[in-house]
Amino acid sequence: MDGKPEGAASGSFANMQPGVYRATVPSIKGDMTVTTLVDEHVIQSISMKAHDTKHILGAVAGSMIPAMVTNQSVEVDAVTGATHTSTALKEGVRACLDQAGATKDDFAADFTTKAVQTGVENWDVAVVGSGAAGLSSAIQLAKRGARVVVLERSGFFGGTTGFSSGGVWTSNTEFNDNVGYNFTPDSLVEHMYNACEVERGTLNEALIRKIAEVSGEVYDEYRFEAGAPWDVHAYTLGDSLKELPVSWAAMKWTTPYENNSGMTLVDSLVRHAQELGVDLRLDSQVTGLVLDEAGEVAGVSVMGRSKIYDINAAKVVLATGGFQRNRKLVEELAPQAAQLVPFTSAGSQGDAIIWGRELGAATTGEGVGGALGLNESFGYVGREGSTAFAANLRVNKEGEAFENILEQTDGAAFGIADGGNAAVEDIEHLVDMGLAVKADSLDALAKQIGIPVAALAASVDAYNQKAAEGGSSIGKAPFYAIPTCYVSYAVLAGLKADENCAILDTEGNAIPNLFGAGEVVLGNLCYNKYPGSGSSIGSGIYEGRIIADRIAEEMGL
C-alpha cells in the first residue's frame, strides 16, 4: 500500500521500509505487544495486545489508535485514568516506526487537545462520577423527568465498579427465593451492627432501612429494564457472618475472578442511562463546586478535554468514590490503610470529601475494605490476582510466618509454594510474567527474594509439621515465591449523610442541594468494617433511587 489512509490528516511523510513491525514494551500488567503496518511514507494501521484491564485497553485502542492513524502522529491525547497503558502504546508505536526507518522527528507533530474557556451550561442535576452509584442516580433522576449530566474525569466509565466482580446483595426478589436468603429493613440494620461491632447510634439506621426497602425493586428494575447481568441462581456468602448472599455478575462464574465482570454491569447501566437521555461525558474533571450568592451549591466547574466551563445545576450528586489515591487523606482519615496498596480507579482522589469539608460537611466512618492480593495492577482478581491465594505458606521479609500482613515490614509478604501445588500452572504463569520467583531449592529461593535462608527453612519446617496432621507439605521442587500485599478496594471514611443521602454539616443540618452516593457515604452504613461483598456497589445503586425520590420531591418533578 502506498499513500495515506483515507481521512488521514496532513502531516510529515517519512521515508520507511514498508512492512509489519512489532515491538514489546512494558505496561501496567506486564508486556504490551504493539503491531504497526506502514508503507513507504505513512502509518496504515496499529494494533495492540496486553494483559491490561479490558475496558482500559478498549478505551485506549478506541481513541488513541484512530487518532494516531488519522493525524499521522504518535503525539495524541492519552486516555485519562489509563496513563500506563496510553504511554505503553505510544512507546510501542514509536519503537515500530524506528524499526521501519523513521526519524525521531517523524510522526511527532503535537495533536494533543488544548482546553479553552467557554460559557455556562444549565442542567437540573449534575452527577459527579460514573460508577454504579453515579449511574444509578442519573438513571433514577432521568426517569423522573430531570435533565441530568454525568461528569466522569477518566476516559472510560465505571470508576472502581469496573474493577469489581459486579456483585450486590438484595431482598424480596427471585434471587432471594432461589437461594433461600432474605432480609428485612430491621434485620439489615442488625446485620450491619453485628458485622461492624459498633455502639448503637453509630450507624445511619434510617438510611440502611431505606436501602433495604428499595433494594428488591431497584434490583429487578435494572435486571429487566437495563439488562443488568446478575446471576439469580448462583451465589456466595460474601460476609463473615454468612448472612448476605451476593448476586454476582454472571460473567464471574464463566471466568472466575475476572476483573472485567464489573464492567458488564457498568455497560448495562450506561446503555440504560443513554436510552433515558442522560448526557454522559468522559474526560470531564470537576474541579470544584459552584456556589450562588447565598453560598449554597448551585453547580460545578468542569475541565474537559477541549473546554473549561461551569454548569449551573439545581442539585449536585457526588459519586466520586473513595480516596485511596490521595495519600494525605489516607494518612488523616484512614491511617490503618497507609500500607495498603490501592486497587481502585485512578479517580479515587477524595474529591467529594475535599469539596464537602470546604462547605462545613461532617465526616463519618473509619477503616478500609481490603483483601490479600498480588499487587496494584492485578489486585485479587483475574487469573493473576487470584493466584495470590494459592500459596501454602506466607512469610514476611524476615522469612517468618505471621498472622496480620499489615503488621509486617512494608505490609508485604511472600507466598511460598512448591511443585505439588494444585495451582502450579497458574503460578508458572506468574513466573513467565515476571510476577513470581522460581528456584530449585528453598535456599536458592530465599536468596533470590532476599530473605534469611535459615528463617525461611524454619518457617517451612514448622508448616510441614502441622501439615503432617492433615495438609499439603512443602517439599517438592521446584519452589516458588509469590510477592503479595494487602490491597484496598473501599475506604469507609466519607461524608455524613441523612436518610435521603443529603450531605450533613457538622451541626447535623443538610447542606442545600448537595447529595452523596456510593463510597462517598459508605461510612454511614458500616463505619469501621466492610460488612461483606456487594455492600459498596449494592448500597450505591439503591441510594440512587433514594436520592432521586428526594430530589424529585424538592424540585416538584
Short mmCIF file of C-alpha atoms in Angstrom, two decimals, residues 13 58 130 160 164 218 220 223 225 256 262 268 272 274 369 390 405 464 470 491 539 554:
data_model
loop_
_atom_site.label_atom_id
_atom_site.label_comp_id
_atom_site.label_asym_id
_atom_site.label_seq_id
_atom_site.Cartn_x
_atom_site.Cartn_y
_atom_site.Cartn_z
CA PHE A 13 5.79 11.95 5.38
CA GLY A 58 -10.68 -0.78 24.86
CA SER A 130 -19.81 7.25 36.67
CA THR A 160 -13.90 1.35 40.75
CA SER A 164 -15.01 -5.30 40.67
CA VAL A 218 -34.31 -1.49 42.05
CA ASP A 220 -35.44 -6.12 39.44
CA ARG A 223 -32.18 -6.62 35.75
CA GLU A 225 -35.06 -2.86 32.09
CA PRO A 256 -13.68 -16.74 37.78
CA GLY A 262 -17.96 -5.44 36.89
CA SER A 268 -25.75 -2.16 31.12
CA HIS A 272 -29.87 2.42 30.07
CA GLN A 274 -28.28 6.82 27.38
CA GLY A 369 -12.19 -2.75 52.91
CA ALA A 390 -2.66 -20.29 46.01
CA ILE A 405 0.21 -8.77 56.98
CA ASN A 464 5.31 -29.09 57.37
CA GLY A 470 -3.59 -33.39 57.57
CA VAL A 491 -12.47 3.16 52.31
CA SER A 539 -25.77 0.32 48.52
CA GLU A 554 -37.71 19.10 46.32
#
